[in-house]
Short mmCIF file of C-alpha atoms in Angstrom, two decimals:
data_model
loop_
_atom_site.label_atom_id
_atom_site.label_comp_id
_atom_site.label_asym_id
_atom_site.label_seq_id
_atom_site.Cartn_x
_atom_site.Cartn_y
_atom_site.Cartn_z
CA UNK A 1 8.09 -22.38 20.97
CA UNK A 2 9.56 -21.63 17.55
CA UNK A 3 12.03 -18.71 17.81
CA UNK A 4 14.40 -16.91 15.49
CA UNK A 5 16.98 -14.43 16.94
CA UNK A 6 19.42 -12.23 15.09
CA UNK A 7 22.59 -10.52 16.35
CA UNK A 8 23.81 -7.89 16.47
CA UNK A 9 20.76 -5.69 16.53
CA UNK A 10 22.71 -2.96 14.77
CA UNK A 11 26.03 -2.86 13.10
CA UNK A 12 28.16 0.08 11.87
CA UNK A 13 30.98 -0.67 9.54
CA UNK A 14 33.54 1.29 7.62
CA UNK A 15 33.49 0.80 3.85
CA UNK A 16 35.62 -2.28 3.16
CA UNK A 17 35.40 -3.62 6.76
CA UNK A 18 34.16 -7.23 6.44
CA UNK A 19 31.84 -8.69 9.12
CA UNK A 20 29.18 -11.40 9.80
CA UNK A 21 25.58 -11.28 10.88
CA UNK A 22 24.16 -14.14 12.86
CA UNK A 23 20.73 -15.83 12.88
CA UNK A 24 19.99 -18.43 15.59
CA UNK A 25 16.88 -20.54 15.42
CA UNK A 26 15.00 -22.96 17.62
CA UNK A 27 12.22 -24.44 15.60
CA UNK A 28 10.54 -27.74 15.10
CA UNK A 29 10.74 -28.97 11.56
CA UNK A 30 12.84 -26.49 9.65
CA UNK A 31 12.00 -26.67 5.93
CA UNK A 32 14.34 -23.85 4.85
CA UNK A 33 15.98 -20.63 5.94
CA UNK A 34 15.83 -17.37 3.96
CA UNK A 35 17.84 -14.18 4.03
CA UNK A 36 16.15 -10.96 2.97
CA UNK A 37 17.30 -7.36 2.66
CA UNK A 38 14.92 -4.59 3.54
CA UNK A 39 15.31 -0.89 2.77
CA UNK A 40 13.28 1.64 4.81
CA UNK A 41 9.61 1.70 3.79
CA UNK A 42 10.02 -1.08 1.28
CA UNK A 43 9.12 -4.78 1.21
CA UNK A 44 11.76 -7.46 1.93
CA UNK A 45 13.95 -8.37 -1.04
CA UNK A 46 14.95 -12.00 -1.38
CA UNK A 47 18.64 -12.82 -1.15
CA UNK A 48 19.19 -16.56 -0.40
CA UNK A 49 17.49 -19.79 0.52
CA UNK A 50 19.34 -22.49 2.48
CA UNK A 51 17.92 -25.94 3.12
CA UNK A 52 20.40 -28.11 4.90
CA UNK A 53 23.38 -27.83 7.26
CA UNK A 54 26.62 -27.26 5.41
CA UNK A 55 25.04 -25.45 2.57
CA UNK A 56 26.50 -22.14 1.31
CA UNK A 57 25.21 -19.57 -1.17
CA UNK A 58 27.04 -16.48 -2.56
CA UNK A 59 25.97 -13.35 -4.32
CA UNK A 60 28.38 -10.50 -4.96
CA UNK A 61 29.72 -9.39 -1.55
CA UNK A 62 27.34 -11.62 0.39
CA UNK A 63 27.74 -15.26 1.46
CA UNK A 64 25.25 -17.18 3.53
CA UNK A 65 25.98 -20.40 5.50
CA UNK A 66 23.82 -22.76 7.51
CA UNK A 67 24.43 -25.07 10.44
CA UNK A 68 21.94 -27.11 12.46
CA UNK A 69 21.32 -24.22 14.83
CA UNK A 70 22.26 -21.01 13.16
CA UNK A 71 23.03 -19.19 9.90
CA UNK A 72 25.60 -16.53 9.09
CA UNK A 73 25.51 -13.79 6.50
CA UNK A 74 29.03 -12.76 5.72
CA UNK A 75 29.63 -9.36 4.06
CA UNK A 76 32.98 -8.94 2.38
CA UNK A 77 34.30 -5.43 1.77
CA UNK A 78 30.88 -3.78 2.13
CA UNK A 79 29.89 -0.58 0.32
CA UNK A 80 27.55 2.18 1.53
CA UNK A 81 24.81 0.80 -0.78
CA UNK A 82 24.82 -2.38 1.33
CA UNK A 83 23.26 -0.35 4.18
CA UNK A 84 19.85 -1.89 4.94
CA UNK A 85 18.11 -4.14 7.47
CA UNK A 86 18.97 -7.80 6.92
CA UNK A 87 16.28 -10.27 7.98
CA UNK A 88 16.50 -14.04 8.31
CA UNK A 89 13.34 -16.12 8.23
CA UNK A 90 12.56 -19.80 8.68
CA UNK A 91 9.88 -21.73 6.89
CA UNK A 92 8.02 -24.17 8.99
CA UNK A 93 5.60 -27.02 8.17
CA UNK A 94 2.09 -25.73 7.34
CA UNK A 95 3.83 -23.15 5.15
CA UNK A 96 4.42 -20.64 7.92
CA UNK A 97 7.33 -18.12 7.56
CA UNK A 98 8.70 -16.63 10.78
CA UNK A 99 11.13 -13.69 10.71
CA UNK A 100 14.03 -13.02 12.98
CA UNK A 101 14.45 -9.70 14.81
CA UNK A 102 16.73 -8.24 12.08
CA UNK A 103 20.15 -6.56 11.91
CA UNK A 104 20.30 -2.89 10.90
CA UNK A 105 23.59 -2.45 8.93
CA UNK A 106 25.12 0.93 8.24
CA UNK A 107 28.20 1.20 6.05
CA UNK A 108 30.05 4.51 6.11
CA UNK A 109 32.40 5.74 3.34
CA UNK B 1 5.78 -10.67 -14.44
CA UNK B 2 7.70 -11.45 -11.23
CA UNK B 3 6.22 -8.86 -9.00
CA UNK B 4 3.65 -8.55 -6.25
CA UNK B 5 1.81 -5.25 -6.62
CA UNK B 6 0.15 -3.52 -3.63
CA UNK B 7 -2.16 -0.54 -3.73
CA UNK B 8 -2.39 2.04 -2.40
CA UNK B 9 1.21 2.78 -1.36
CA UNK B 10 0.05 5.14 1.38
CA UNK B 11 -3.28 5.39 3.20
CA UNK B 12 -4.50 7.66 5.94
CA UNK B 13 -7.81 6.74 7.52
CA UNK B 14 -9.94 7.75 10.44
CA UNK B 15 -11.02 5.37 13.11
CA UNK B 16 -14.60 5.21 11.79
CA UNK B 17 -13.61 4.72 8.08
CA UNK B 18 -13.80 1.56 5.99
CA UNK B 19 -10.99 1.06 3.52
CA UNK B 20 -9.36 -1.84 1.62
CA UNK B 21 -5.79 -2.82 0.76
CA UNK B 22 -5.24 -4.65 -2.50
CA UNK B 23 -2.54 -7.10 -3.63
CA UNK B 24 -2.05 -8.70 -7.02
CA UNK B 25 0.31 -11.24 -8.43
CA UNK B 26 0.48 -12.89 -11.90
CA UNK B 27 3.16 -15.52 -11.19
CA UNK B 28 0.66 -18.30 -10.78
CA UNK B 29 1.54 -18.68 -7.11
CA UNK B 30 -0.87 -20.81 -5.09
CA UNK B 31 -0.44 -19.10 -1.73
CA UNK B 32 -0.79 -15.43 -0.64
CA UNK B 33 -0.03 -13.84 2.69
CA UNK B 34 -0.64 -10.68 4.68
CA UNK B 35 2.02 -9.42 7.09
CA UNK B 36 2.05 -6.47 9.48
CA UNK B 37 5.29 -4.60 10.21
CA UNK B 38 5.76 -1.96 12.84
CA UNK B 39 8.72 0.41 12.78
CA UNK B 40 12.03 -1.23 13.55
CA UNK B 41 10.34 -4.65 14.02
CA UNK B 42 10.24 -7.71 11.78
CA UNK B 43 7.13 -8.56 9.72
CA UNK B 44 4.47 -10.53 11.63
CA UNK B 45 2.24 -12.98 9.87
CA UNK B 46 -1.51 -12.16 9.83
CA UNK B 47 -3.23 -14.42 7.32
CA UNK B 48 -2.33 -17.22 4.87
CA UNK B 49 -4.47 -18.20 1.84
CA UNK B 50 -3.70 -21.42 0.05
CA UNK B 51 -5.59 -22.15 -3.20
CA UNK B 52 -7.91 -19.23 -2.37
CA UNK B 53 -8.92 -20.69 1.00
CA UNK B 54 -7.96 -19.19 4.35
CA UNK B 55 -5.54 -21.62 5.97
CA UNK B 56 -3.97 -19.56 8.72
CA UNK B 57 -5.36 -16.69 10.85
CA UNK B 58 -2.84 -15.63 13.51
CA UNK B 59 -5.58 -14.51 15.96
CA UNK B 60 -5.97 -11.21 14.13
CA UNK B 61 -8.75 -8.88 15.40
CA UNK B 62 -11.94 -8.99 13.40
CA UNK B 63 -11.52 -5.34 12.33
CA UNK B 64 -9.15 -6.84 9.76
CA UNK B 65 -11.02 -8.96 7.22
CA UNK B 66 -9.08 -10.75 4.42
CA UNK B 67 -10.60 -11.79 1.17
CA UNK B 68 -9.16 -13.79 -1.73
CA UNK B 69 -11.50 -13.28 -4.81
CA UNK B 70 -9.34 -15.41 -7.09
CA UNK B 71 -5.87 -16.90 -7.32
CA UNK B 72 -4.26 -13.58 -8.33
CA UNK B 73 -5.89 -11.17 -5.93
CA UNK B 74 -5.85 -10.66 -2.22
CA UNK B 75 -7.62 -7.95 -0.31
CA UNK B 76 -7.52 -6.76 3.30
CA UNK B 77 -10.67 -4.94 4.42
CA UNK B 78 -10.25 -2.48 7.27
CA UNK B 79 -12.94 -1.22 9.61
CA UNK B 80 -12.95 0.67 12.90
CA UNK B 81 -9.16 0.55 13.21
CA UNK B 82 -7.16 1.97 16.13
CA UNK B 83 -4.16 4.23 16.01
CA UNK B 84 -1.95 1.31 17.09
CA UNK B 85 -2.86 -0.44 13.80
CA UNK B 86 -0.72 2.07 11.97
CA UNK B 87 2.07 0.04 10.33
CA UNK B 88 3.42 -1.15 6.98
CA UNK B 89 1.18 -3.89 5.57
CA UNK B 90 3.03 -6.32 3.35
CA UNK B 91 1.52 -8.87 0.93
CA UNK B 92 3.49 -11.85 -0.28
CA UNK B 93 3.02 -14.86 -2.56
CA UNK B 94 4.72 -18.18 -3.04
CA UNK B 95 4.21 -21.31 -5.21
CA UNK B 96 5.76 -23.57 -2.62
CA UNK B 97 6.73 -21.89 0.62
CA UNK B 98 10.10 -23.59 1.00
CA UNK B 99 11.26 -22.20 -2.37
CA UNK B 100 10.75 -18.64 -1.48
CA UNK B 101 8.27 -15.83 -0.92
CA UNK B 102 7.93 -12.73 -3.09
CA UNK B 103 6.94 -9.59 -1.21
CA UNK B 104 5.23 -6.48 -2.42
CA UNK B 105 6.46 -2.96 -1.50
CA UNK B 106 3.71 -2.59 1.09
CA UNK B 107 1.04 -0.11 2.03
CA UNK B 108 1.96 2.44 4.68
CA UNK B 109 -1.23 2.81 6.78
CA UNK B 110 -1.77 5.66 9.24
CA UNK B 111 -4.85 5.60 11.45
CA UNK B 112 -5.77 9.02 12.87
#
């Protein structure tokens, strides 16, 4: 069965305290992995797409990496405005997108 | 226009009501999707339309009825819903799934 798991479930950081979020997947036929940010009551906002092991993408304080079994979202020197739920999702054949369980990040000043 | 627009933003309906959710995109995307998201849970796929034809139905109860009138519009017709159907309903579109999905802001549905 295709499965996507994220850890930790929740993360509290002090402003400036760098950390990493994990996304582990067991799927047949990975066509790509996405990272999204979601604020309460809003739709997911696209951050990154990764297609192959070894690939890395960066945007401001965020950096996403991909291996054959997992992806990491590294947050460097986070700010309170980075507080949100971070979702990873994998795209399977037949154009099916499956989301992970999400990590709720809170950054305190 | 790089947005997916969903209306209404909020909807309260009784269990005997009939209502519809609407979704619109003008990016020329070939595929459109409905997702359901309960509080503190990830979005769950309900339906996929590709080139205006239903391609995936994730065993959704018949009280949810999707419709794709044209390549820019997607509706979700609701009838005889239950309180447990209360959730955030998200619409998304993509040109080619592996290049990314664009999500709307969602409709917050409350069934009373």
